[in-house]
Amino acid sequence: AVALREADEQAYRHEYLGEPVGAGGEVFPRAAYEPIPDGLIETFDRLQAGQDWGWWPDPWAFVLSAWDPSTRTLYSFRELGGNRIQPDESAPMVREALTFGGEYRAVPVRTDDSAPSLIQAHRDAGVMAVKAEKGHRRMESYEWLASVRWVIDPERCPNLAREARAKEYERTSAGEWLNSIPD
Protein backbone atom coordinates (compact mmCIF):
# COMPACT_ATOMS: atom_id res chain seq x y z
CA ALA A 1 0.00 0.00 0.00
CA VAL A 2 2.82 2.40 0.88
CA ALA A 3 4.63 1.68 -2.39
CA LEU A 4 1.44 2.28 -4.40
CA ARG A 5 0.74 5.52 -2.51
CA GLU A 6 4.25 6.77 -3.34
CA ALA A 7 4.08 5.66 -6.98
CA ASP A 8 0.47 6.62 -7.75
CA GLU A 9 -1.57 8.53 -5.17
CA GLN A 10 -4.75 8.32 -7.27
CA ALA A 11 -4.53 4.53 -7.63
CA TYR A 12 -3.83 4.25 -3.89
CA ARG A 13 -6.90 6.34 -3.02
CA HIS A 14 -9.06 4.18 -5.28
CA GLU A 15 -7.63 0.80 -4.28
CA TYR A 16 -7.17 1.24 -0.52
CA LEU A 17 -9.53 4.06 0.45
CA GLY A 18 -12.34 3.15 -1.93
CA GLU A 19 -12.57 6.66 -3.38
CA PRO A 20 -13.98 7.08 -6.88
CA VAL A 21 -11.33 8.78 -9.00
CA GLY A 22 -11.40 10.05 -12.57
CA ALA A 23 -14.32 10.18 -14.98
CA GLY A 24 -13.76 6.57 -15.92
CA GLY A 25 -13.28 7.06 -19.62
CA GLU A 26 -9.76 8.42 -19.88
CA VAL A 27 -7.34 5.91 -21.36
CA PHE A 28 -4.22 7.34 -19.67
CA PRO A 29 -5.31 8.37 -16.16
CA ARG A 30 -1.75 8.41 -14.82
CA ALA A 31 -0.37 10.69 -17.52
CA ALA A 32 1.11 13.95 -16.30
CA TYR A 33 1.59 16.93 -18.59
CA GLU A 34 4.53 18.91 -17.26
CA PRO A 35 7.84 20.35 -18.44
CA ILE A 36 10.82 17.98 -18.31
CA PRO A 37 13.96 20.00 -17.44
CA ASP A 38 17.03 19.81 -19.70
CA GLY A 39 19.09 18.69 -16.68
CA LEU A 40 16.87 15.65 -16.21
CA ILE A 41 16.91 14.81 -19.93
CA GLU A 42 20.72 14.81 -19.87
CA THR A 43 20.62 12.02 -17.25
CA PHE A 44 18.37 9.69 -19.26
CA ASP A 45 20.10 6.45 -20.20
CA ARG A 46 17.20 4.16 -21.16
CA LEU A 47 16.03 5.89 -24.31
CA GLN A 48 13.09 4.55 -26.30
CA ALA A 49 12.29 5.85 -29.78
CA GLY A 50 9.43 5.09 -32.12
CA GLN A 51 8.03 6.31 -35.39
CA ASP A 52 4.99 5.83 -37.59
CA TRP A 53 5.40 6.59 -41.28
CA GLY A 54 2.09 8.27 -41.95
CA TRP A 55 1.65 10.36 -45.09
CA TRP A 56 -1.66 12.14 -45.48
CA PRO A 57 -3.86 12.91 -43.59
CA ASP A 58 -2.03 11.02 -40.83
CA PRO A 59 1.43 12.54 -40.34
CA TRP A 60 4.82 10.92 -40.02
CA ALA A 61 5.46 10.92 -36.27
CA PHE A 62 8.58 10.30 -34.18
CA VAL A 63 8.64 10.29 -30.36
CA LEU A 64 11.66 10.03 -28.07
CA SER A 65 11.10 8.88 -24.50
CA ALA A 66 13.10 7.56 -21.57
CA TRP A 67 12.11 4.76 -19.18
CA ASP A 68 12.91 4.88 -15.46
CA PRO A 69 12.20 1.39 -14.10
CA SER A 70 12.88 2.41 -10.49
CA THR A 71 9.83 4.71 -10.52
CA ARG A 72 7.94 3.02 -13.37
CA THR A 73 7.93 6.35 -15.19
CA LEU A 74 8.05 6.96 -18.93
CA TYR A 75 9.22 10.45 -19.91
CA SER A 76 8.27 11.62 -23.42
CA PHE A 77 10.34 14.68 -24.29
CA ARG A 78 10.86 14.97 -28.05
CA GLU A 79 8.56 14.66 -31.02
CA LEU A 80 8.91 15.24 -34.72
CA GLY A 81 6.29 15.04 -37.40
CA GLY A 82 4.73 16.33 -40.55
CA ASN A 83 2.77 15.35 -43.60
CA ARG A 84 4.26 13.96 -46.76
CA ILE A 85 7.73 13.56 -45.22
CA GLN A 86 10.02 11.28 -47.21
CA PRO A 87 12.61 9.03 -45.48
CA ASP A 88 15.49 11.07 -46.90
CA GLU A 89 13.99 14.10 -45.08
CA SER A 90 13.04 12.35 -41.84
CA ALA A 91 16.26 10.36 -41.30
CA PRO A 92 18.43 13.46 -40.68
CA MET A 93 15.74 14.81 -38.34
CA VAL A 94 15.78 11.55 -36.35
CA ARG A 95 19.58 11.52 -36.20
CA GLU A 96 19.54 15.12 -34.89
CA ALA A 97 16.91 14.20 -32.24
CA LEU A 98 19.16 11.37 -31.07
CA THR A 99 22.21 13.63 -30.76
CA PHE A 100 22.96 14.83 -27.23
CA GLY A 101 25.93 17.05 -26.41
CA GLY A 102 27.23 16.64 -29.94
CA GLU A 103 27.21 12.84 -29.66
CA TYR A 104 24.83 10.63 -31.67
CA ARG A 105 23.22 7.88 -29.61
CA ALA A 106 22.55 4.77 -31.66
CA VAL A 107 19.14 4.00 -30.16
CA PRO A 108 16.88 1.44 -31.84
CA VAL A 109 13.98 3.32 -33.43
CA ARG A 110 10.93 1.05 -33.32
CA THR A 111 9.36 1.71 -36.66
CA ASP A 112 6.00 1.14 -38.28
CA ASP A 113 6.46 -2.18 -40.07
CA SER A 114 4.05 -1.43 -42.93
CA ALA A 115 6.81 -0.46 -45.37
CA PRO A 116 10.08 -2.43 -45.21
CA SER A 117 11.59 -0.24 -47.94
CA LEU A 118 11.18 2.84 -45.72
CA ILE A 119 12.85 1.05 -42.81
CA GLN A 120 15.74 0.18 -45.11
CA ALA A 121 15.98 3.79 -46.30
CA HIS A 122 16.41 4.91 -42.69
CA ARG A 123 19.01 2.20 -42.06
CA ASP A 124 20.90 3.33 -45.16
CA ALA A 125 20.88 6.86 -43.71
CA GLY A 126 22.42 5.67 -40.44
CA VAL A 127 19.28 5.37 -38.27
CA MET A 128 18.99 2.10 -36.35
CA ALA A 129 15.41 1.48 -37.54
CA VAL A 130 13.88 -1.81 -36.41
CA LYS A 131 10.47 -3.28 -37.14
CA ALA A 132 7.96 -2.51 -34.40
CA GLU A 133 6.04 -5.74 -35.06
CA LYS A 134 2.83 -3.85 -34.35
CA GLY A 135 0.51 -6.67 -35.25
CA HIS A 136 -2.71 -6.31 -33.28
CA ARG A 137 -1.12 -5.09 -30.05
CA ARG A 138 -2.62 -1.60 -29.87
CA MET A 139 -4.79 -2.40 -26.82
CA GLU A 140 -1.86 -4.11 -25.09
CA SER A 141 0.26 -0.99 -25.67
CA TYR A 142 -2.47 1.30 -24.34
CA GLU A 143 -2.90 -0.86 -21.25
CA TRP A 144 0.83 -0.76 -20.51
CA LEU A 145 0.96 3.03 -20.95
CA ALA A 146 -2.05 3.38 -18.64
CA SER A 147 -0.35 1.25 -15.97
CA VAL A 148 2.75 3.44 -15.57
CA ARG A 149 3.34 7.07 -14.73
CA TRP A 150 3.69 8.76 -18.10
CA VAL A 151 5.16 12.26 -18.10
CA ILE A 152 4.64 14.10 -21.38
CA ASP A 153 6.31 17.47 -21.85
CA PRO A 154 3.49 19.48 -23.49
CA GLU A 155 5.86 22.11 -24.92
CA ARG A 156 8.28 19.62 -26.47
CA CYS A 157 5.55 17.12 -27.46
CA PRO A 158 2.38 19.15 -28.12
CA ASN A 159 0.81 16.65 -30.53
CA LEU A 160 1.43 13.68 -28.26
CA ALA A 161 0.08 15.59 -25.25
CA ARG A 162 -3.05 16.60 -27.17
CA GLU A 163 -3.71 13.06 -28.38
CA ALA A 164 -3.05 11.41 -24.99
CA ARG A 165 -5.33 13.88 -23.18
CA ALA A 166 -8.15 13.34 -25.66
CA LYS A 167 -7.95 9.54 -25.79
CA GLU A 168 -11.10 8.03 -24.24
CA TYR A 169 -12.83 4.70 -24.31
CA GLU A 170 -15.83 4.52 -26.61
CA ARG A 171 -19.35 4.92 -25.25
CA THR A 172 -22.68 3.46 -26.19
CA SER A 173 -25.46 5.78 -27.35
CA ALA A 174 -26.73 5.59 -23.74
CA GLY A 175 -23.38 6.91 -22.47
CA GLU A 176 -22.06 3.65 -20.99
CA TRP A 177 -18.34 2.99 -21.36
CA LEU A 178 -17.17 0.21 -23.67
CA ASN A 179 -13.91 -1.71 -23.46
CA SER A 180 -12.72 -0.39 -26.81
CA ILE A 181 -10.67 2.60 -27.84
CA PRO A 182 -11.13 4.35 -31.17
CA ASP A 183 -8.07 4.34 -33.43
mmCIF file of C-alpha atoms in Angstrom:
data_model
loop_
_atom_site.group_PDB
_atom_site.id
_atom_site.type_symbol
_atom_site.label_atom_id
_atom_site.label_comp_id
_atom_site.label_asym_id
_atom_site.label_seq_id
_atom_site.Cartn_x
_atom_site.Cartn_y
_atom_site.Cartn_z
ATOM 1 C CA ALA A 1 0.000 0.000 0.000
ATOM 2 C CA VAL A 2 2.824 2.397 0.880
ATOM 3 C CA ALA A 3 4.633 1.683 -2.393
ATOM 4 C CA LEU A 4 1.439 2.280 -4.401
ATOM 5 C CA ARG A 5 0.742 5.523 -2.513
ATOM 6 C CA GLU A 6 4.255 6.765 -3.341
ATOM 7 C CA ALA A 7 4.082 5.661 -6.981
ATOM 8 C CA ASP A 8 0.471 6.624 -7.754
ATOM 9 C CA GLU A 9 -1.572 8.532 -5.175
ATOM 10 C CA GLN A 10 -4.746 8.322 -7.268
ATOM 11 C CA ALA A 11 -4.528 4.529 -7.631
ATOM 12 C CA TYR A 12 -3.829 4.247 -3.887
ATOM 13 C CA ARG A 13 -6.898 6.340 -3.019
ATOM 14 C CA HIS A 14 -9.059 4.176 -5.278
ATOM 15 C CA GLU A 15 -7.626 0.797 -4.278
ATOM 16 C CA TYR A 16 -7.175 1.243 -0.522
ATOM 17 C CA LEU A 17 -9.529 4.063 0.447
ATOM 18 C CA GLY A 18 -12.343 3.151 -1.933
ATOM 19 C CA GLU A 19 -12.569 6.658 -3.375
ATOM 20 C CA PRO A 20 -13.985 7.085 -6.879
ATOM 21 C CA VAL A 21 -11.331 8.783 -8.998
ATOM 22 C CA GLY A 22 -11.402 10.052 -12.571
ATOM 23 C CA ALA A 23 -14.320 10.180 -14.979
ATOM 24 C CA GLY A 24 -13.760 6.568 -15.925
ATOM 25 C CA GLY A 25 -13.277 7.055 -19.619
ATOM 26 C CA GLU A 26 -9.758 8.417 -19.876
ATOM 27 C CA VAL A 27 -7.338 5.911 -21.362
ATOM 28 C CA PHE A 28 -4.218 7.338 -19.675
ATOM 29 C CA PRO A 29 -5.312 8.370 -16.165
ATOM 30 C CA ARG A 30 -1.752 8.409 -14.818
ATOM 31 C CA ALA A 31 -0.373 10.692 -17.523
ATOM 32 C CA ALA A 32 1.112 13.954 -16.300
ATOM 33 C CA TYR A 33 1.588 16.932 -18.587
ATOM 34 C CA GLU A 34 4.530 18.907 -17.260
ATOM 35 C CA PRO A 35 7.838 20.347 -18.438
ATOM 36 C CA ILE A 36 10.820 17.985 -18.307
ATOM 37 C CA PRO A 37 13.956 19.996 -17.444
ATOM 38 C CA ASP A 38 17.026 19.815 -19.697
ATOM 39 C CA GLY A 39 19.094 18.693 -16.685
ATOM 40 C CA LEU A 40 16.869 15.650 -16.215
ATOM 41 C CA ILE A 41 16.912 14.813 -19.927
ATOM 42 C CA GLU A 42 20.720 14.812 -19.867
ATOM 43 C CA THR A 43 20.621 12.024 -17.253
ATOM 44 C CA PHE A 44 18.373 9.689 -19.262
ATOM 45 C CA ASP A 45 20.105 6.449 -20.197
ATOM 46 C CA ARG A 46 17.205 4.158 -21.162
ATOM 47 C CA LEU A 47 16.026 5.889 -24.306
ATOM 48 C CA GLN A 48 13.092 4.555 -26.298
ATOM 49 C CA ALA A 49 12.292 5.850 -29.776
ATOM 50 C CA GLY A 50 9.427 5.087 -32.116
ATOM 51 C CA GLN A 51 8.032 6.307 -35.394
ATOM 52 C CA ASP A 52 4.992 5.829 -37.590
ATOM 53 C CA TRP A 53 5.399 6.592 -41.284
ATOM 54 C CA GLY A 54 2.091 8.267 -41.949
ATOM 55 C CA TRP A 55 1.651 10.363 -45.087
ATOM 56 C CA TRP A 56 -1.660 12.140 -45.479
ATOM 57 C CA PRO A 57 -3.865 12.908 -43.593
ATOM 58 C CA ASP A 58 -2.033 11.021 -40.829
ATOM 59 C CA PRO A 59 1.429 12.541 -40.342
ATOM 60 C CA TRP A 60 4.822 10.922 -40.021
ATOM 61 C CA ALA A 61 5.458 10.923 -36.270
ATOM 62 C CA PHE A 62 8.579 10.298 -34.182
ATOM 63 C CA VAL A 63 8.639 10.286 -30.360
ATOM 64 C CA LEU A 64 11.661 10.027 -28.074
ATOM 65 C CA SER A 65 11.099 8.876 -24.505
ATOM 66 C CA ALA A 66 13.096 7.555 -21.568
ATOM 67 C CA TRP A 67 12.108 4.758 -19.182
ATOM 68 C CA ASP A 68 12.909 4.878 -15.465
ATOM 69 C CA PRO A 69 12.195 1.386 -14.100
ATOM 70 C CA SER A 70 12.875 2.408 -10.493
ATOM 71 C CA THR A 71 9.829 4.708 -10.517
ATOM 72 C CA ARG A 72 7.937 3.022 -13.373
ATOM 73 C CA THR A 73 7.927 6.354 -15.192
ATOM 74 C CA LEU A 74 8.054 6.957 -18.929
ATOM 75 C CA TYR A 75 9.216 10.450 -19.908
ATOM 76 C CA SER A 76 8.270 11.618 -23.424
ATOM 77 C CA PHE A 77 10.337 14.678 -24.286
ATOM 78 C CA ARG A 78 10.861 14.967 -28.045
ATOM 79 C CA GLU A 79 8.558 14.665 -31.023
ATOM 80 C CA LEU A 80 8.913 15.244 -34.720
ATOM 81 C CA GLY A 81 6.292 15.039 -37.400
ATOM 82 C CA GLY A 82 4.732 16.333 -40.555
ATOM 83 C CA ASN A 83 2.767 15.347 -43.597
ATOM 84 C CA ARG A 84 4.259 13.958 -46.764
ATOM 85 C CA ILE A 85 7.727 13.557 -45.216
ATOM 86 C CA GLN A 86 10.022 11.277 -47.211
ATOM 87 C CA PRO A 87 12.614 9.031 -45.480
ATOM 88 C CA ASP A 88 15.489 11.071 -46.904
ATOM 89 C CA GLU A 89 13.990 14.099 -45.081
ATOM 90 C CA SER A 90 13.038 12.346 -41.842
ATOM 91 C CA ALA A 91 16.258 10.358 -41.299
ATOM 92 C CA PRO A 92 18.433 13.457 -40.676
ATOM 93 C CA MET A 93 15.743 14.807 -38.336
ATOM 94 C CA VAL A 94 15.780 11.554 -36.348
ATOM 95 C CA ARG A 95 19.583 11.522 -36.204
ATOM 96 C CA GLU A 96 19.540 15.116 -34.887
ATOM 97 C CA ALA A 97 16.913 14.202 -32.244
ATOM 98 C CA LEU A 98 19.162 11.368 -31.070
ATOM 99 C CA THR A 99 22.207 13.626 -30.756
ATOM 100 C CA PHE A 100 22.961 14.833 -27.235
ATOM 101 C CA GLY A 101 25.926 17.050 -26.406
ATOM 102 C CA GLY A 102 27.230 16.641 -29.938
ATOM 103 C CA GLU A 103 27.205 12.838 -29.658
ATOM 104 C CA TYR A 104 24.834 10.631 -31.675
ATOM 105 C CA ARG A 105 23.221 7.879 -29.612
ATOM 106 C CA ALA A 106 22.552 4.769 -31.662
ATOM 107 C CA VAL A 107 19.143 3.995 -30.160
ATOM 108 C CA PRO A 108 16.881 1.444 -31.843
ATOM 109 C CA VAL A 109 13.978 3.316 -33.432
ATOM 110 C CA ARG A 110 10.931 1.054 -33.323
ATOM 111 C CA THR A 111 9.356 1.711 -36.658
ATOM 112 C CA ASP A 112 6.003 1.139 -38.278
ATOM 113 C CA ASP A 113 6.461 -2.181 -40.074
ATOM 114 C CA SER A 114 4.050 -1.427 -42.931
ATOM 115 C CA ALA A 115 6.813 -0.455 -45.367
ATOM 116 C CA PRO A 116 10.076 -2.433 -45.209
ATOM 117 C CA SER A 117 11.591 -0.239 -47.940
ATOM 118 C CA LEU A 118 11.185 2.842 -45.721
ATOM 119 C CA ILE A 119 12.851 1.052 -42.805
ATOM 120 C CA GLN A 120 15.740 0.180 -45.112
ATOM 121 C CA ALA A 121 15.978 3.792 -46.300
ATOM 122 C CA HIS A 122 16.412 4.909 -42.691
ATOM 123 C CA ARG A 123 19.007 2.203 -42.056
ATOM 124 C CA ASP A 124 20.898 3.327 -45.155
ATOM 125 C CA ALA A 125 20.883 6.863 -43.706
ATOM 126 C CA GLY A 126 22.420 5.672 -40.437
ATOM 127 C CA VAL A 127 19.284 5.369 -38.274
ATOM 128 C CA MET A 128 18.995 2.100 -36.352
ATOM 129 C CA ALA A 129 15.414 1.484 -37.541
ATOM 130 C CA VAL A 130 13.880 -1.810 -36.409
ATOM 131 C CA LYS A 131 10.467 -3.283 -37.142
ATOM 132 C CA ALA A 132 7.964 -2.513 -34.399
ATOM 133 C CA GLU A 133 6.042 -5.738 -35.060
ATOM 134 C CA LYS A 134 2.831 -3.853 -34.351
ATOM 135 C CA GLY A 135 0.512 -6.671 -35.246
ATOM 136 C CA HIS A 136 -2.708 -6.307 -33.281
ATOM 137 C CA ARG A 137 -1.119 -5.091 -30.050
ATOM 138 C CA ARG A 138 -2.619 -1.600 -29.870
ATOM 139 C CA MET A 139 -4.793 -2.396 -26.819
ATOM 140 C CA GLU A 140 -1.861 -4.108 -25.093
ATOM 141 C CA SER A 141 0.260 -0.990 -25.667
ATOM 142 C CA TYR A 142 -2.470 1.305 -24.344
ATOM 143 C CA GLU A 143 -2.902 -0.864 -21.253
ATOM 144 C CA TRP A 144 0.826 -0.759 -20.512
ATOM 145 C CA LEU A 145 0.964 3.034 -20.950
ATOM 146 C CA ALA A 146 -2.049 3.376 -18.642
ATOM 147 C CA SER A 147 -0.350 1.247 -15.974
ATOM 148 C CA VAL A 148 2.752 3.438 -15.567
ATOM 149 C CA ARG A 149 3.340 7.069 -14.725
ATOM 150 C CA TRP A 150 3.691 8.759 -18.101
ATOM 151 C CA VAL A 151 5.159 12.257 -18.103
ATOM 152 C CA ILE A 152 4.645 14.097 -21.377
ATOM 153 C CA ASP A 153 6.306 17.473 -21.851
ATOM 154 C CA PRO A 154 3.487 19.485 -23.492
ATOM 155 C CA GLU A 155 5.858 22.110 -24.916
ATOM 156 C CA ARG A 156 8.276 19.623 -26.472
ATOM 157 C CA CYS A 157 5.552 17.117 -27.460
ATOM 158 C CA PRO A 158 2.377 19.145 -28.120
ATOM 159 C CA ASN A 159 0.814 16.653 -30.532
ATOM 160 C CA LEU A 160 1.432 13.676 -28.256
ATOM 161 C CA ALA A 161 0.075 15.591 -25.247
ATOM 162 C CA ARG A 162 -3.054 16.596 -27.170
ATOM 163 C CA GLU A 163 -3.711 13.057 -28.378
ATOM 164 C CA ALA A 164 -3.048 11.408 -24.991
ATOM 165 C CA ARG A 165 -5.334 13.882 -23.178
ATOM 166 C CA ALA A 166 -8.146 13.342 -25.660
ATOM 167 C CA LYS A 167 -7.953 9.543 -25.790
ATOM 168 C CA GLU A 168 -11.098 8.034 -24.241
ATOM 169 C CA TYR A 169 -12.833 4.702 -24.313
ATOM 170 C CA GLU A 170 -15.833 4.518 -26.608
ATOM 171 C CA ARG A 171 -19.354 4.921 -25.248
ATOM 172 C CA THR A 172 -22.681 3.459 -26.193
ATOM 173 C CA SER A 173 -25.456 5.780 -27.346
ATOM 174 C CA ALA A 174 -26.729 5.589 -23.738
ATOM 175 C CA GLY A 175 -23.385 6.913 -22.468
ATOM 176 C CA GLU A 176 -22.064 3.649 -20.993
ATOM 177 C CA TRP A 177 -18.341 2.987 -21.358
ATOM 178 C CA LEU A 178 -17.174 0.207 -23.671
ATOM 179 C CA ASN A 179 -13.912 -1.712 -23.457
ATOM 180 C CA SER A 180 -12.719 -0.394 -26.811
ATOM 181 C CA ILE A 181 -10.667 2.605 -27.845
ATOM 182 C CA PRO A 182 -11.126 4.355 -31.175
ATOM 183 C CA ASP A 183 -8.065 4.337 -33.431
#
